[in-house]
Coordinates of C-alpha atoms in Angstrom, one line a residue:
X24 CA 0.0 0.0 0.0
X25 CA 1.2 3.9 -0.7
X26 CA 2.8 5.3 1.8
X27 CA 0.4 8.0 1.6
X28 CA -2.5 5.9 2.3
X29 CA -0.7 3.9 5.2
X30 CA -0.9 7.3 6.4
X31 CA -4.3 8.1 6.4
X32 CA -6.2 4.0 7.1
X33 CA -3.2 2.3 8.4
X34 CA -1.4 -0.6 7.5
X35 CA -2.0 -4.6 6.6
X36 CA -2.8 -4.9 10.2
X37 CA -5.1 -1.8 10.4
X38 CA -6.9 -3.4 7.1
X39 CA -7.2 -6.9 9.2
X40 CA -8.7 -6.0 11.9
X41 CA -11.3 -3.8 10.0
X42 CA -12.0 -6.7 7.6
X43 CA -12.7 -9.2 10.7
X44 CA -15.1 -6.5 12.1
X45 CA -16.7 -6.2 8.7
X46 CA -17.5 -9.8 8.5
X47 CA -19.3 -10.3 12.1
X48 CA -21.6 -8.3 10.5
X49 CA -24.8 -8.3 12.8
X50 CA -22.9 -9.7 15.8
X51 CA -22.7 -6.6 18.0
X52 CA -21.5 -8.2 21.3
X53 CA -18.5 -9.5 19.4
X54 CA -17.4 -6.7 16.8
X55 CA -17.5 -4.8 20.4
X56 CA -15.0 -7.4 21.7
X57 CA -13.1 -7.2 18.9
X58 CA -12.6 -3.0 19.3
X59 CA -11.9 -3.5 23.1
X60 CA -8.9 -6.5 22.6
X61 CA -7.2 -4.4 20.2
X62 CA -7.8 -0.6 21.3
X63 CA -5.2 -0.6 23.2
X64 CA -2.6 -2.8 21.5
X65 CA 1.1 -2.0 21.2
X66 CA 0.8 -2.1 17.3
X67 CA -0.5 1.3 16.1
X68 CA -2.2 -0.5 13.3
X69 CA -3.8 -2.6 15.3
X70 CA -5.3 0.2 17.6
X71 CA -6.1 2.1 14.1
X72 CA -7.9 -1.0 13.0
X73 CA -10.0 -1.6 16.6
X74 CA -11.0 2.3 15.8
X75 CA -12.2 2.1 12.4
X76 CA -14.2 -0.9 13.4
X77 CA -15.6 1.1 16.6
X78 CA -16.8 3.9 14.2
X79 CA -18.3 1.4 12.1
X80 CA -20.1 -0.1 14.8
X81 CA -21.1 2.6 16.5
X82 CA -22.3 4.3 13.3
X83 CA -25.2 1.5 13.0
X84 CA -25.8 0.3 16.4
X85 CA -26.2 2.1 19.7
X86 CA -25.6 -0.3 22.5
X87 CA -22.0 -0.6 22.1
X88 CA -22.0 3.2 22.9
X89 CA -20.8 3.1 26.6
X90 CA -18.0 0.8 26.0
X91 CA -16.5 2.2 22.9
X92 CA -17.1 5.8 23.8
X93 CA -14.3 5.6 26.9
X94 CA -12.2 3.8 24.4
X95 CA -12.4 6.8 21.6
X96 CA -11.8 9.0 24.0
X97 CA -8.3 7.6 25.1
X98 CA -7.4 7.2 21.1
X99 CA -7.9 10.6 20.3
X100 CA -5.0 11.0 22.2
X101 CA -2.9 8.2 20.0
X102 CA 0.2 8.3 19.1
X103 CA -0.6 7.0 15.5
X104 CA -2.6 10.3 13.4
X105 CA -5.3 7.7 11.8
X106 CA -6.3 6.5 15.2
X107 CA -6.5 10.0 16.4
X108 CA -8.6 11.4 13.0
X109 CA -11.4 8.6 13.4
X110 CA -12.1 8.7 17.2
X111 CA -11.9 12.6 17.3
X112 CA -14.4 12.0 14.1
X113 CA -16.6 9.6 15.6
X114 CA -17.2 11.3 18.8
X115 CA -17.7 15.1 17.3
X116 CA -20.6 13.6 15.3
X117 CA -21.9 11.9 18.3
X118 CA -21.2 15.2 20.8
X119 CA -24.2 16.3 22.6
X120 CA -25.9 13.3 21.6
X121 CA -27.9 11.1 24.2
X122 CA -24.7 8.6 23.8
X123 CA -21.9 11.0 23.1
X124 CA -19.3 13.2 24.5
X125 CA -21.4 16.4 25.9
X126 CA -17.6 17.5 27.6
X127 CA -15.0 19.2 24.9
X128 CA -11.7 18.8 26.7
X129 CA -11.6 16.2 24.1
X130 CA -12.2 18.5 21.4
X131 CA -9.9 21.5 22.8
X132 CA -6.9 19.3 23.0
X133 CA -6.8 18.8 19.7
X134 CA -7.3 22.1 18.0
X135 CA -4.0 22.4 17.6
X136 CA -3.0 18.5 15.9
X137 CA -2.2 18.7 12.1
X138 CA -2.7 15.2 11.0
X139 CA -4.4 15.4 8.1
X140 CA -7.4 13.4 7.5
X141 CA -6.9 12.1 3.6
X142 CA -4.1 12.4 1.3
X143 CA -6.8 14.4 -1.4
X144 CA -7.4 17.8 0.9
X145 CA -5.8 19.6 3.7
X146 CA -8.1 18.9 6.1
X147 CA -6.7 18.1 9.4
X148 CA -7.6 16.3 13.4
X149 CA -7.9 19.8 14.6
X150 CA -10.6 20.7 12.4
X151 CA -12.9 18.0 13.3
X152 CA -11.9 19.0 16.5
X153 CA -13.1 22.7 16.2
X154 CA -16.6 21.0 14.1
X155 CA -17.1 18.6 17.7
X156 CA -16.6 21.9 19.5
X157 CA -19.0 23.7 17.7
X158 CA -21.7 21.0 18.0
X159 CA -21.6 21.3 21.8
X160 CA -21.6 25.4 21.1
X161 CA -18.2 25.4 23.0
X162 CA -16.7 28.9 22.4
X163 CA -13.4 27.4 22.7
X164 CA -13.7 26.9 18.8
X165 CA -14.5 30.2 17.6
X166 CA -11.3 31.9 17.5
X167 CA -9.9 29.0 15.3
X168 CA -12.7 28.7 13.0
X169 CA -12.6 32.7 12.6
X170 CA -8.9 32.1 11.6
X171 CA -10.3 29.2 8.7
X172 CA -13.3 31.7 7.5
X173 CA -10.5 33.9 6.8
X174 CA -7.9 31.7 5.0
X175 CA -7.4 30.7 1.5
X176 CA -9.9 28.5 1.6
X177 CA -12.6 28.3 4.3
X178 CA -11.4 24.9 5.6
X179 CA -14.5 23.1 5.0
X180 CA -16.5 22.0 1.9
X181 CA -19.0 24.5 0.8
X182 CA -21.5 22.4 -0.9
X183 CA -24.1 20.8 1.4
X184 CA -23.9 17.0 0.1
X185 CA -27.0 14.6 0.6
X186 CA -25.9 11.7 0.2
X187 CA -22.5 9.7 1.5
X188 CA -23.9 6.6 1.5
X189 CA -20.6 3.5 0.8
X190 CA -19.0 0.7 2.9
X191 CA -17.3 1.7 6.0
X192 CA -17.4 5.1 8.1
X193 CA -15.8 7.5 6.8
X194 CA -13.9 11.0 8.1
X195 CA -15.7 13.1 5.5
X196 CA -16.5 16.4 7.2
X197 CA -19.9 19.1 6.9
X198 CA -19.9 22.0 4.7
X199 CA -18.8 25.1 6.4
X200 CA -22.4 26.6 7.0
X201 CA -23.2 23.4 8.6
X202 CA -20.1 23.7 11.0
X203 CA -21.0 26.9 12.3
X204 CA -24.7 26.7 12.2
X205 CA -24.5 25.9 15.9
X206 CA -22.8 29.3 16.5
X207 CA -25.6 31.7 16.1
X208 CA -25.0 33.1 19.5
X209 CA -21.1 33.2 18.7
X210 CA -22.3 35.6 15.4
X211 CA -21.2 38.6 16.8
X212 CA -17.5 37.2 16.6
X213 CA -17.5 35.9 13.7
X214 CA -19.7 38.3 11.0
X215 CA -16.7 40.2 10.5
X216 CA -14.8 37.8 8.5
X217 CA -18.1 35.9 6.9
X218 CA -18.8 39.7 5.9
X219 CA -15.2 39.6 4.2
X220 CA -15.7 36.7 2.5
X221 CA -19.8 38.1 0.8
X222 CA -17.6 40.3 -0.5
X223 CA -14.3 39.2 -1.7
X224 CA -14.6 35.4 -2.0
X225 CA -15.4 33.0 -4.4
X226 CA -19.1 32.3 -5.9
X227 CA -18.8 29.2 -3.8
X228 CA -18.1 30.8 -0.8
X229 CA -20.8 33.5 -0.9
X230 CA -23.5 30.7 -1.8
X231 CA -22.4 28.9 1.6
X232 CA -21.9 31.8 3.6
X233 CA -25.4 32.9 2.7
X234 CA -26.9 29.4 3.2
X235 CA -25.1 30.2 6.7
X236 CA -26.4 33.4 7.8
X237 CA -30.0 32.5 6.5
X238 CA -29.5 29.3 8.9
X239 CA -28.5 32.2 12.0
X240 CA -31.8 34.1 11.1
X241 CA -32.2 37.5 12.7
X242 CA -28.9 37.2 13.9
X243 CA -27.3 37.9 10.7
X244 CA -29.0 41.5 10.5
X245 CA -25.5 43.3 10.0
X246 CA -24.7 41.3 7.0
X247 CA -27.5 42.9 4.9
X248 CA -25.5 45.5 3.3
X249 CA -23.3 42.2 2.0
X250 CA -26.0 40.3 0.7
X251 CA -27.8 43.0 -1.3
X252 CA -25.3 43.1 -4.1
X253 CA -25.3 39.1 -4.5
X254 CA -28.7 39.5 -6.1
X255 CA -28.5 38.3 -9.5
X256 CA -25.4 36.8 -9.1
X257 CA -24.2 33.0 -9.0
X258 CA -25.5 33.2 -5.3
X259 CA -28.7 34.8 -6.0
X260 CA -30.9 32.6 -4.0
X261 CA -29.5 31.9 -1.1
X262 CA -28.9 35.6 -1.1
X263 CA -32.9 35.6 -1.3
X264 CA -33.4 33.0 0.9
X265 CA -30.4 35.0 3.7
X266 CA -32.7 38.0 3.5
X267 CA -36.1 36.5 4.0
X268 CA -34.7 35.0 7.2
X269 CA -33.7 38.3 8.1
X270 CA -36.8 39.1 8.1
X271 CA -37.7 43.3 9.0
X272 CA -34.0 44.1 9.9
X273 CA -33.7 43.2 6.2
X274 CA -36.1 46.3 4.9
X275 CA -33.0 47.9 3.2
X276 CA -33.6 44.9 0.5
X277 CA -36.9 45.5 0.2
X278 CA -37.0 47.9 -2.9
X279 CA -34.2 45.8 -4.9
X280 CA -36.3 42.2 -4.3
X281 CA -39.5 44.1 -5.7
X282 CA -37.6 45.2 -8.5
X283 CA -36.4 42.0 -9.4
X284 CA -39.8 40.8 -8.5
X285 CA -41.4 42.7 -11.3
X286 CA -38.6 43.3 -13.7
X287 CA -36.2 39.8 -13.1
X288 CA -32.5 39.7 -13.8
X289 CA -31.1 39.1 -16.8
X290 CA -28.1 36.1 -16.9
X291 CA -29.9 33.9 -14.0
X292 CA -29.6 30.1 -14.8
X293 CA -32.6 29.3 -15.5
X294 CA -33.5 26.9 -12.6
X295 CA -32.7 30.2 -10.5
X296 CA -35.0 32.6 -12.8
X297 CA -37.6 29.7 -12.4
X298 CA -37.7 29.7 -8.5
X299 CA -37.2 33.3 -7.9
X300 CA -40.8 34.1 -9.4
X301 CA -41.1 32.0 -6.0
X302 CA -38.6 33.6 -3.9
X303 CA -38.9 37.3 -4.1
X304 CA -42.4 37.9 -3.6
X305 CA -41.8 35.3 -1.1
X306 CA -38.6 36.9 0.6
X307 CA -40.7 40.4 -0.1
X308 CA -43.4 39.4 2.1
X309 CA -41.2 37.9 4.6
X310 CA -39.7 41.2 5.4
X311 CA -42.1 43.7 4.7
X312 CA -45.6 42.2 4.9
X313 CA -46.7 42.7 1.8
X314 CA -50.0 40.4 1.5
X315 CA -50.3 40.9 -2.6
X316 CA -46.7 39.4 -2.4
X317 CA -47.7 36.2 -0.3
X318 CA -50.2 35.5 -2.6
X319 CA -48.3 35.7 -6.0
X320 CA -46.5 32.7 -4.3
X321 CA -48.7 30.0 -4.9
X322 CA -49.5 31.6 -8.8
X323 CA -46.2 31.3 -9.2
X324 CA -45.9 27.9 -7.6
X325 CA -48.6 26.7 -9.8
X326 CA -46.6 28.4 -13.1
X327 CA -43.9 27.0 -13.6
X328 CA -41.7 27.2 -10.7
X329 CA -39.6 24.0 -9.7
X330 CA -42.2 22.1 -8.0
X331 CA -39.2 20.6 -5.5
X332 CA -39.2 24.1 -4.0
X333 CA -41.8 25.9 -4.4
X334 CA -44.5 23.9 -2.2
X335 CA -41.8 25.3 0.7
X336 CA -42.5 28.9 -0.2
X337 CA -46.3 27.7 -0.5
X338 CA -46.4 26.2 3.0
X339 CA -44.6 29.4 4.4
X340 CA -47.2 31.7 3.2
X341 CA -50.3 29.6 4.7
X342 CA -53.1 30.8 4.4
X343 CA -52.4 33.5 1.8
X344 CA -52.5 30.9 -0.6
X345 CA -55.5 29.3 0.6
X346 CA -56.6 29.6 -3.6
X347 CA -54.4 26.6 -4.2
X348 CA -56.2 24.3 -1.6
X349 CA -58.1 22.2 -4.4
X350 CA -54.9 21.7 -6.6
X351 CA -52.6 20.7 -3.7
X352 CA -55.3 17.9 -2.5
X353 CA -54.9 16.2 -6.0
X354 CA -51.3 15.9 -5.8
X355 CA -51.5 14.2 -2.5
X356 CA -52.2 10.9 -4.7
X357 CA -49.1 11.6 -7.0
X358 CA -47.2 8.8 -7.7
X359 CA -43.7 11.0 -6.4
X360 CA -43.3 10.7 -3.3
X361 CA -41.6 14.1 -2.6
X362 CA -44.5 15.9 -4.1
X363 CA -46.9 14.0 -2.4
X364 CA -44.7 14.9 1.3
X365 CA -44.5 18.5 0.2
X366 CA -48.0 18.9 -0.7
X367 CA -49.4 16.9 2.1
X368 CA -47.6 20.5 4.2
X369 CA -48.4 22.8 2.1
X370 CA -52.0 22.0 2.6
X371 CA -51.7 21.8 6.3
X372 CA -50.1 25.2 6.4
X373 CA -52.4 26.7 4.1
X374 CA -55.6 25.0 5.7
X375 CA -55.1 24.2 9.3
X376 CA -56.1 20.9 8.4
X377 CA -54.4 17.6 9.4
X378 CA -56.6 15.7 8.6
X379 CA -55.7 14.7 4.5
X380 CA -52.1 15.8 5.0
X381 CA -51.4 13.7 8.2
X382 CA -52.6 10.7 6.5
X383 CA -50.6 11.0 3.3
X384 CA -47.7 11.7 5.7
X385 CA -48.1 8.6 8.1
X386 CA -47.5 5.8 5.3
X387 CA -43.9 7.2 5.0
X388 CA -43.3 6.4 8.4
X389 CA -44.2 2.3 8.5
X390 CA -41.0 1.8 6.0
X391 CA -38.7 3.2 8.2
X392 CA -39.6 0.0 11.2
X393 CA -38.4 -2.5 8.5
X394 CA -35.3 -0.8 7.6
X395 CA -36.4 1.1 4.5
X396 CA -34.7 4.2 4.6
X397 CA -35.6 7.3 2.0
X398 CA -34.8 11.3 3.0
X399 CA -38.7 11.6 2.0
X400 CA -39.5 10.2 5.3
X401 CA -37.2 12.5 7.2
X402 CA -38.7 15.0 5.9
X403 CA -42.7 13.8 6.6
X404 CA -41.3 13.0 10.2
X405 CA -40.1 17.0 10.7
X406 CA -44.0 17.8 9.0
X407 CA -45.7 15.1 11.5
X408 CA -44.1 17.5 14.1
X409 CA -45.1 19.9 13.5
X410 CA -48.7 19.1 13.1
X411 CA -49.1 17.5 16.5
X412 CA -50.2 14.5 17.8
X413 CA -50.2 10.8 16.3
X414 CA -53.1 8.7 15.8
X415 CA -53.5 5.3 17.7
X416 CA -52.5 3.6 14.6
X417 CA -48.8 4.8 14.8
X418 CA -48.2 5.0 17.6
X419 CA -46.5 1.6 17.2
X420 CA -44.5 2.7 14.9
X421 CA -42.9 5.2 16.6
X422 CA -42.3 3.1 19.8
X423 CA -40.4 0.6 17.1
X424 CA -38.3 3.4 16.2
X425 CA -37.1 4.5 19.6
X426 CA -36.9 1.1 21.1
X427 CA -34.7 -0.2 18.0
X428 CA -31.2 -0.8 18.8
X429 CA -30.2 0.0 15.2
X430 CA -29.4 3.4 14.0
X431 CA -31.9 4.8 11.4
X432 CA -30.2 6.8 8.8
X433 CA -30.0 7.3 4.8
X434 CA -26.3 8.5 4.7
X435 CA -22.9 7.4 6.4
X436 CA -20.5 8.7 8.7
X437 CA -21.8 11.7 10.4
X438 CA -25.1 11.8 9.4
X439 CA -25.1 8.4 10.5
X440 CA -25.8 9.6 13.9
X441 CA -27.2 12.7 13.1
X442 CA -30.0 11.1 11.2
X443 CA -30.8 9.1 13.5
X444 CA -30.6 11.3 16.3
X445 CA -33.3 13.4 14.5
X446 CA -35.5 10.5 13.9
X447 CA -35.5 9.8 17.1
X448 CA -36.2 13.2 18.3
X449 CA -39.2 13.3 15.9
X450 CA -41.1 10.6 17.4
X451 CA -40.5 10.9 21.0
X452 CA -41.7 14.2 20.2
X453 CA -45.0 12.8 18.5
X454 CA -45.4 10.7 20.9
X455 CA -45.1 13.2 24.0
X456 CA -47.5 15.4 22.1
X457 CA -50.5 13.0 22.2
X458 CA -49.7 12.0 25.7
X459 CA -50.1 15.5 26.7
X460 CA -52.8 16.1 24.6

């Protein structure tokens, strides 16, 4: 094997170990076993090996958490960098978590360790480090991720990926905006240099740093002046979409977005021409009220806009688009099962109504208790939510999901335990709801 990727999975031994653990499969008591004999071998590749398998484990079962955890913990002090890169990895996407670390001395210690993760990008221990920080809202991490915003490059990806689905967990990290998402109360510290970067960096940066601030909300008020001249550019709608989250604070961007509104942009792609006749009146309403606005949303929804956004901007407006009601009802039989989700809360938000909507959205729940895993469900678990209480029917479904062992998730690594933890979060939430009702 290259010495280059000795460096980053270990060596024949690392690849041993791992391959053993791979082929217990299902056999959770002895994969666990397997981590704990060799954790804390002599051999570095050994102990590199016991890791990988932990993070594997972990990433698909719960119960070995309280064994395993103590054991990444001590290897994120190892003396071999692969060891240290996947238990730092395994416990920041774990961090606050029912089972994880919810303590960052881990984290701290390791801000300053270069090893870097893969031979393909510079990403190094330190900066998973500063991502587990973050997660637990530690402020310990925002002078060094102040320091990446403001580097070459901004240290992390800047494209939020769906799906990392592949054998084996792997030390892929978030997109930047998802990093510091957690830091909305930290935004004061850290505008400065995203406010830089709207206006010097690359295309890919501002569409990131947008998605970021519209993730902080309100908080992002000072950034306004920054995002008013990336309207009409590459990072047009999540310059749109950073506004409308704004919300009032934003009223400086009012004029522009009805401009565009009624005379748009020349040079947008034209997926981005399509859903800003969405967008704008959308955004325009979001920050200055403007009821005629609200309800040009679901014309346009209805006109041509791309029907995997626009029932958002539909569902956001509620009731103003209350003259959509009758075509949203017939898509709730639609064969897509993104379109029927989206329309099943759209009409809730429009209506009031759970009833039709609720129903639509309950028969992507029963997959998920035999394993059948589709963001589409997700996504009609966040809806259930926030519609209220569950029906009898379901209600054993949801008990499946929380007393399952197994980790319920679409994607690997991270959102491994990220899904999951959401899931999870989902029903205990629909089920609290109709206990209290």
């Amino acid at each position: 094997m290259p010495d280059d990727l000795v460096a980053t999975y270990g060596g024949m031994p690392a690849r041993l170990v791992t391959w053993i653990g791979a082929h217990l499969e299902d056999e959770v008591p002895a994969r666990t076993r397997l981590c704990l004999a060799f954790g804390g071998d002599r051999d570095a590749d050994r102990r590199i090996g016991a890791v990988r398998n932990a993070a594997d484990l972990l990433s698909a079962w719960r119960s070995p958490a309280g064994r395993l955890v103590p054991l990444l913990a001590e290897r994120t002090a190892d003396g071999g960098g692969p060891a240290r890169a996947y238990a730092t990895h395994v416990l920041a996407a774990m961090a606050g978590g029912p089972d994880g670390a919810r303590d960052g001395e881990v984290f701290a210690a390791r801000l300053d360790d270069p090893h870097r993760l893969a031979r393909h990008n510079e990403q190094t221990v330190a900066d998973v480090a500063a991502w587990g920080l973050a997660r637990l809202g530690d402020a310990r991490c925002v002078p060094y991720l102040a320091e990446r915003l403001a580097a070459p490059n901004l240290g992390y990806g800047t494209a939020v990926v769906g799906g990392t689905g592949g054998a084996g967990y792997s030390t892929w990290l978030p997109a930047a905006q998802q990093v510091l998402e957690p830091l909305r109360d930290h935004a004061g510290v850290l505008l400065p240099v995203v406010r830089e970067r709207l206006r010097n960096g690359t295309a890919s940066d501002q569409r990131a740093l947008a998605d970021l601030l519209e993730r902080w909300g309100s908080a992002s008020s000072p950034a306004v002046p920054e995002l008013i001249p990336l309207l009409g550019t590459q990072a047009h709608i999540a310059a749109v979409n950073a506004l409308a989250a704004i919300g009032p604070a934003a009223a400086e961007a009012a004029p522009v977005l009805e401009e565009m509104w009624h005379r748009p942009p020349e040079g947008l792609p034209e997926w981005s021409r399509r859903q800003s006749a969405c967008a704008l009146p959308w955004a325009l309403w979001k920050i200055a009220g403007d009821a005629a606005a609200a309800r040009a949303v679901a014309d346009a929804a209805f006109a041509g806009a791309p029907r995997d956004v626009a029932w958002g901007y539909v569902a956001d407006v509620g009731g103003h688009a209350d003259t959509c009601t009758g075509r949203l009802r017939t898509l709730l039989d639609h064969r897509d099962d993104w379109t029927r989700v989206r329309a099943a809360h759209a009409l809730f938000r429009v209506t009031g109504d759970p009833s039709g909507a609720s129903e639509t959205l309950y028969h992507e729940i029963y997959p998920i208790t035999r394993g059948e895993y589709l963001p589409v469900r997700w996504a009609a678990a966040r809806h259930l939510a926030e519609i209220g209480p569950a029906p009898e029917p379901v209600h054993w479904a949801l008990r499946d999901i929380l007393d399952s062992d197994r980790r319920h998730h679409v994607n690997t690594g991270w959102q491994a335990f990220a899904e999951d933890r959401e899931l999870r979060d989902l029903a205990a939430r629909l089920l609290a709801d109709t206990e209290n009702h």
